[in-house]
CSV table of C-alpha atoms and ligand atoms in Angstrom, one decimal:
chain,number,residue,atom,x,y,z
A,14,MET,CA,29.3,-12.7,-20.7
A,15,ALA,CA,25.0,-11.0,-21.1
A,16,SER,CA,24.6,-10.5,-24.8
A,17,THR,CA,21.5,-9.0,-24.9
A,18,LEU,CA,19.4,-6.0,-22.9
A,19,ASN,CA,15.8,-5.9,-23.8
A,20,HIS,CA,14.4,-4.7,-20.3
A,21,VAL,CA,15.7,-2.2,-18.2
A,22,ALA,CA,14.1,-1.2,-14.7
A,23,ILE,CA,15.0,1.0,-12.4
A,24,ILE,CA,14.1,2.1,-8.6
A,25,MET,CA,14.4,5.4,-8.8
A,26,ASP,CA,15.8,5.9,-5.3
A,27,GLY,CA,17.3,8.6,-3.4
A,28,ASN,CA,15.8,12.0,-4.3
A,29,GLY,CA,14.8,12.7,-0.8
A,30,ARG,CA,18.7,12.6,0.1
A,31,TRP,CA,19.9,14.1,-2.7
A,32,ALA,CA,17.9,17.4,-1.9
A,33,LYS,CA,18.5,16.9,2.2
A,34,GLU,CA,22.7,17.4,0.9
A,35,LYS,CA,21.6,20.6,-0.9
A,36,ASN,CA,19.4,22.2,2.2
A,37,MET,CA,16.5,21.9,-0.1
A,38,PRO,CA,13.1,20.3,0.5
A,39,ARG,CA,12.5,17.0,-0.2
A,40,THR,CA,10.2,17.9,-3.4
A,41,TYR,CA,12.8,19.7,-5.2
A,42,GLY,CA,14.3,16.2,-5.3
A,43,HIS,CA,11.3,14.9,-7.1
A,44,LYS,CA,11.3,17.5,-9.0
A,45,LYS,CA,15.0,16.8,-10.2
A,46,GLY,CA,14.8,13.4,-10.1
A,47,SER,CA,11.8,14.1,-13.0
A,48,GLU,CA,13.9,16.0,-15.0
A,49,ASN,CA,16.8,13.1,-15.0
A,50,LEU,CA,14.3,10.5,-15.7
A,51,ARG,CA,13.1,12.5,-19.1
A,52,ASP,CA,17.2,13.0,-20.3
A,53,LEU,CA,18.0,9.4,-19.2
A,54,SER,CA,15.2,7.3,-20.7
A,55,PHE,CA,15.6,8.7,-23.8
A,56,TYR,CA,19.2,8.1,-23.7
A,57,ILE,CA,18.1,4.4,-22.7
A,58,PHE,CA,15.9,4.1,-25.7
A,59,ASP,CA,18.7,5.5,-27.9
A,60,GLN,CA,20.4,2.7,-26.9
A,61,GLY,CA,18.2,0.4,-28.7
A,62,ILE,CA,16.9,-0.9,-25.5
A,63,LYS,CA,13.5,-1.6,-26.2
A,64,TYR,CA,11.4,-1.7,-22.4
A,65,LEU,CA,11.8,0.6,-19.6
A,66,SER,CA,10.2,0.4,-16.6
A,67,VAL,CA,10.3,2.5,-13.8
A,68,TYR,CA,9.2,3.1,-10.1
A,69,CYS,CA,7.3,6.3,-9.9
A,70,PHE,CA,4.9,5.6,-6.8
A,71,SER,CA,4.7,3.0,-4.6
A,72,THR,CA,1.3,1.6,-3.1
A,73,GLU,CA,3.2,2.4,0.5
A,74,ASN,CA,4.2,5.8,-0.5
A,75,PHE,CA,0.8,6.8,0.0
A,76,ASN,CA,2.1,6.9,3.7
A,77,ARG,CA,4.2,9.7,2.8
A,78,PRO,CA,3.3,13.1,4.3
A,79,LYS,CA,0.6,14.8,2.1
A,80,GLU,CA,2.4,17.6,1.2
A,81,GLU,CA,4.6,15.6,-0.5
A,82,VAL,CA,2.0,13.0,-2.0
A,83,ASP,CA,0.1,15.8,-3.5
A,84,PHE,CA,3.3,17.2,-4.6
A,85,LEU,CA,4.3,14.1,-6.8
A,86,MET,CA,0.5,13.7,-7.9
A,87,ASN,CA,0.6,17.4,-9.5
A,88,LEU,CA,4.4,16.6,-11.0
A,89,PHE,CA,3.0,13.6,-12.6
A,90,VAL,CA,-0.2,15.2,-14.0
A,91,GLU,CA,2.0,18.1,-15.1
A,92,LYS,CA,4.6,15.6,-17.2
A,93,PHE,CA,2.2,13.6,-18.6
A,94,GLN,CA,0.1,16.7,-19.8
A,95,LYS,CA,3.4,18.1,-21.1
A,96,GLU,CA,6.6,16.9,-21.4
A,97,PHE,CA,5.3,13.1,-22.1
A,98,LYS,CA,4.2,14.8,-25.6
A,99,GLU,CA,7.8,13.9,-26.7
A,100,TYR,CA,7.5,10.1,-26.2
A,101,LYS,CA,4.8,10.1,-28.4
A,102,LYS,CA,6.5,12.0,-31.0
A,103,LYS,CA,10.0,9.3,-30.8
A,104,ASN,CA,7.3,6.7,-31.3
A,105,ILE,CA,7.5,5.2,-27.7
A,106,ARG,CA,4.5,3.5,-26.3
A,107,VAL,CA,3.7,4.6,-22.4
A,108,VAL,CA,1.7,2.2,-20.4
A,109,PHE,CA,1.1,2.1,-16.6
A,110,SER,CA,1.6,-0.7,-13.9
A,111,GLY,CA,-0.5,-0.3,-10.6
A,112,ARG,CA,-3.7,0.1,-8.9
A,113,ARG,CA,-5.9,2.7,-10.1
A,114,GLU,CA,-7.8,2.8,-7.2
A,115,ASN,CA,-6.5,5.8,-4.6
A,116,LEU,CA,-5.7,7.7,-7.6
A,117,ARG,CA,-6.6,11.3,-8.1
A,118,GLU,CA,-9.5,11.3,-11.3
A,119,ASP,CA,-6.9,14.3,-12.8
A,120,VAL,CA,-4.0,11.9,-12.7
A,121,LEU,CA,-6.2,8.7,-14.0
A,122,GLU,CA,-7.3,11.3,-17.0
A,123,ALA,CA,-3.8,12.3,-17.5
A,124,MET,CA,-2.3,8.5,-17.5
A,125,ASP,CA,-5.2,7.6,-20.2
A,126,THR,CA,-4.5,10.4,-22.2
A,127,ILE,CA,-1.1,9.5,-22.8
A,128,THR,CA,-1.9,5.9,-23.1
A,129,GLU,CA,-4.3,6.4,-25.8
A,130,GLU,CA,-2.3,8.8,-27.7
A,131,THR,CA,0.8,6.4,-27.9
A,132,LYS,CA,-0.8,2.9,-28.0
A,133,GLN,CA,0.5,2.9,-31.8
A,134,ASN,CA,3.8,3.5,-31.3
A,135,THR,CA,6.2,0.5,-31.9
A,136,ARG,CA,10.0,1.8,-31.2
A,137,ALA,CA,10.2,1.2,-27.8
A,138,THR,CA,7.8,0.8,-24.5
A,139,PHE,CA,7.8,2.8,-21.5
A,140,ASN,CA,6.5,1.3,-18.7
A,141,LEU,CA,5.4,3.8,-15.6
A,142,CYS,CA,5.1,1.8,-12.0
A,143,LEU,CA,2.5,4.2,-10.4
A,144,ASN,CA,0.3,3.0,-7.4
A,145,TYR,CA,2.3,0.0,-7.6
A,146,GLY,CA,3.2,-3.1,-5.7
A,147,GLY,CA,4.5,-6.4,-6.9
A,148,GLN,CA,2.9,-8.5,-5.0
A,149,TYR,CA,-0.3,-6.8,-5.4
A,150,GLU,CA,0.5,-7.1,-9.0
A,151,ILE,CA,0.2,-11.0,-8.6
A,152,VAL,CA,-2.7,-11.4,-6.5
A,153,ASP,CA,-4.5,-8.8,-9.2
A,154,ALA,CA,-3.5,-11.6,-11.8
A,155,ILE,CA,-4.9,-14.0,-9.9
A,156,LYS,CA,-7.8,-12.7,-9.2
A,157,LYS,CA,-8.3,-11.9,-13.2
A,158,ILE,CA,-7.4,-15.6,-14.0
A,159,ILE,CA,-10.2,-16.8,-11.3
A,160,ALA,CA,-12.6,-14.0,-12.8
A,161,GLU,CA,-12.0,-15.3,-16.3
A,162,LYS,CA,-12.3,-18.8,-15.3
A,163,VAL,CA,-8.8,-19.6,-17.1
A,164,ASP,CA,-8.2,-23.4,-17.0
A,165,VAL,CA,-5.6,-23.6,-14.2
A,166,LYS,CA,-4.7,-27.1,-14.8
A,167,ASN,CA,-2.9,-25.5,-17.8
A,168,LEU,CA,-1.7,-22.3,-16.4
A,169,THR,CA,2.1,-21.8,-16.9
A,170,PRO,CA,4.4,-18.7,-16.1
A,171,GLU,CA,4.0,-17.4,-19.3
A,172,ILE,CA,0.1,-17.4,-19.2
A,173,LEU,CA,0.3,-15.9,-15.9
A,174,ASN,CA,2.2,-13.6,-17.2
A,175,HIS,CA,0.2,-12.5,-19.6
A,176,TYR,CA,-2.6,-11.5,-16.5
A,177,LEU,CA,-0.1,-8.8,-15.1
A,178,TYR,CA,-0.7,-5.5,-15.2
A,179,GLN,CA,1.3,-5.3,-18.6
A,180,ASP,CA,2.4,-8.4,-20.6
A,181,LEU,CA,5.9,-7.5,-20.9
A,182,PRO,CA,9.3,-9.7,-21.3
A,183,PRO,CA,11.3,-10.6,-18.3
A,184,VAL,CA,13.4,-7.6,-17.0
A,185,ASP,CA,17.0,-8.1,-17.6
A,186,PHE,CA,18.3,-5.8,-15.4
A,187,VAL,CA,17.4,-3.9,-12.1
A,188,ILE,CA,19.2,-0.6,-11.1
A,189,ARG,CA,18.3,1.0,-7.7
A,190,THR,CA,20.0,3.8,-7.1
A,191,SER,CA,21.4,5.0,-4.2
A,192,GLY,CA,23.3,2.3,-3.1
A,193,GLU,CA,19.9,0.6,-1.0
A,194,LYS,CA,20.6,-3.0,-1.7
A,195,ARG,CA,16.6,-3.9,-1.8
A,196,LEU,CA,14.0,-4.6,-4.6
A,197,SER,CA,11.4,-3.2,-2.3
A,198,ASN,CA,8.3,-5.3,-4.1
A,199,PHE,CA,9.2,-4.0,-7.3
A,200,MET,CA,8.4,-6.1,-10.4
A,201,LEU,CA,9.0,-9.6,-8.3
A,202,TYR,CA,7.6,-11.8,-11.1
A,203,GLN,CA,9.2,-10.4,-13.9
A,204,SER,CA,12.6,-9.7,-12.1
A,205,SER,CA,13.3,-13.7,-11.3
A,206,TYR,CA,16.2,-13.5,-13.6
A,207,ALA,CA,17.3,-10.5,-13.4
A,208,GLU,CA,21.1,-9.2,-12.7
A,209,LEU,CA,20.8,-6.7,-9.7
A,210,TYR,CA,22.9,-3.3,-9.9
A,211,PHE,CA,23.2,-0.8,-6.8
A,212,PRO,CA,24.9,2.0,-7.9
A,213,ASP,CA,25.9,4.9,-5.1
A,214,VAL,CA,24.4,7.5,-6.3
A,215,TYR,CA,21.2,9.2,-5.8
A,216,PHE,CA,18.7,9.2,-8.7
A,217,PRO,CA,18.8,13.0,-9.8
A,218,ASP,CA,22.7,12.5,-10.3
A,219,PHE,CA,22.2,8.9,-12.1
A,220,ASP,CA,22.9,10.3,-15.6
A,221,GLN,CA,24.3,8.9,-18.9
A,222,LYS,CA,27.6,8.5,-17.7
A,223,GLU,CA,25.8,6.2,-15.0
A,224,PHE,CA,24.2,4.4,-17.1
A,225,ASP,CA,27.1,3.7,-19.4
A,226,LYS,CA,28.7,1.8,-16.6
A,227,ALA,CA,25.9,0.1,-15.6
A,228,LEU,CA,25.8,-1.0,-19.0
A,229,ASP,CA,29.5,-2.4,-18.5
A,230,VAL,CA,28.8,-4.2,-15.7
A,231,TYR,CA,25.7,-5.7,-17.2
A,232,PHE,CA,27.7,-7.0,-20.4
A,233,HIS,CA,30.3,-8.6,-18.1
A,234,ARG,CA,27.9,-10.7,-15.8
A,235,ASP,CA,27.6,-14.3,-16.6
A,236,ARG,CA,23.8,-15.1,-17.2
A,237,ARG,CA,23.0,-18.4,-16.3
A,238,PHE,CA,19.1,-18.7,-15.8
A,239,GLY,CA,20.0,-22.0,-13.9
A,240,LYS,CA,22.2,-23.7,-16.5
A,241,ILE,CA,25.4,-25.1,-16.0
A,242,GLU,CA,28.7,-22.6,-17.5
A,243,GLU,CA,29.0,-23.1,-20.9
A,244,LYS,CA,32.4,-23.9,-22.1
B,322,FPP,C1,12.2,7.7,-4.5
B,322,FPP,O1,12.8,8.4,-3.7
B,322,FPP,C2,11.7,8.3,-5.1
B,322,FPP,C3,10.0,8.2,-5.4
B,322,FPP,C4,9.1,7.8,-4.2
B,322,FPP,C5,9.8,9.2,-5.9
B,322,FPP,C6,10.3,9.1,-7.6
B,322,FPP,C7,9.6,9.9,-8.9
B,322,FPP,C8,10.3,10.2,-9.5
B,322,FPP,C9,11.6,9.9,-9.9
B,322,FPP,C10,9.8,11.5,-10.4
B,322,FPP,C11,9.1,11.0,-11.8
B,322,FPP,C12,8.2,11.8,-12.6
B,322,FPP,C13,7.6,11.5,-13.5
B,322,FPP,C14,6.9,12.5,-14.3
B,322,FPP,C15,7.0,9.9,-13.8
B,322,FPP,P1,12.7,9.0,-2.3
B,322,FPP,O2,12.0,9.9,-1.9
B,322,FPP,O3,12.5,7.8,-1.2
B,322,FPP,O4,14.3,9.1,-1.7
B,322,FPP,P2,15.1,9.1,-0.3
B,322,FPP,O5,15.4,7.5,0.1
B,322,FPP,O6,16.5,9.6,-0.2
B,322,FPP,O7,14.4,9.5,0.9
């Protein structure tokens, strides 16, 4: 039985389908998803979980209609500027993973402000993956390693981890809502030994009760990390 849960990563999928089922625009689903993320993240941190990573926007998401991309970017700015002050109060450090290029200046500014304001916080870390791609993250890490002339003879998985967008502990549990069973380029390096869980609910409906179910699944998993079963 798994005994600890340090780092949870969530692929927040199904906002669009959730809205469509209600005959509402996709953007309404994103708004509801963002409201759910607020409540759910506080609940997760209240469980004593130290690291939460969420997939907010992939590098590929820029291929969506401009109207949807603009809506999401405006939503990020609004939330980071206002609601995210709550993470500051709750002693949670907010960090971002992803490429800065192609992001609007006001988005970058809102990201930088909340990062700066929470950088001393110690209770937990909230990692938002925005303009993020897992393969690019590894490529960008390798570029940094080359630029810094790191002695590659001594390169280890731990050292490479240090050059990722954020030097975070391994992901223990990946949850992808909406029933889709793919990683879609999300935290590929960090999730090497993660348990995977694909609940059949759209993200706006993935609430505290659903998270409790997920915890129950996780703590009944047998995590062996490549070793044989201990008797
Ligand atoms: C995937 O669902 C979801 C996204 C691409 C956006 C996720 C963003 C949020 C939940 C808002 C986060 C807000 C803040 C402030 C961090 P989809 O649109 O692909 O759904 P579908 O597969 O049903 O179309």
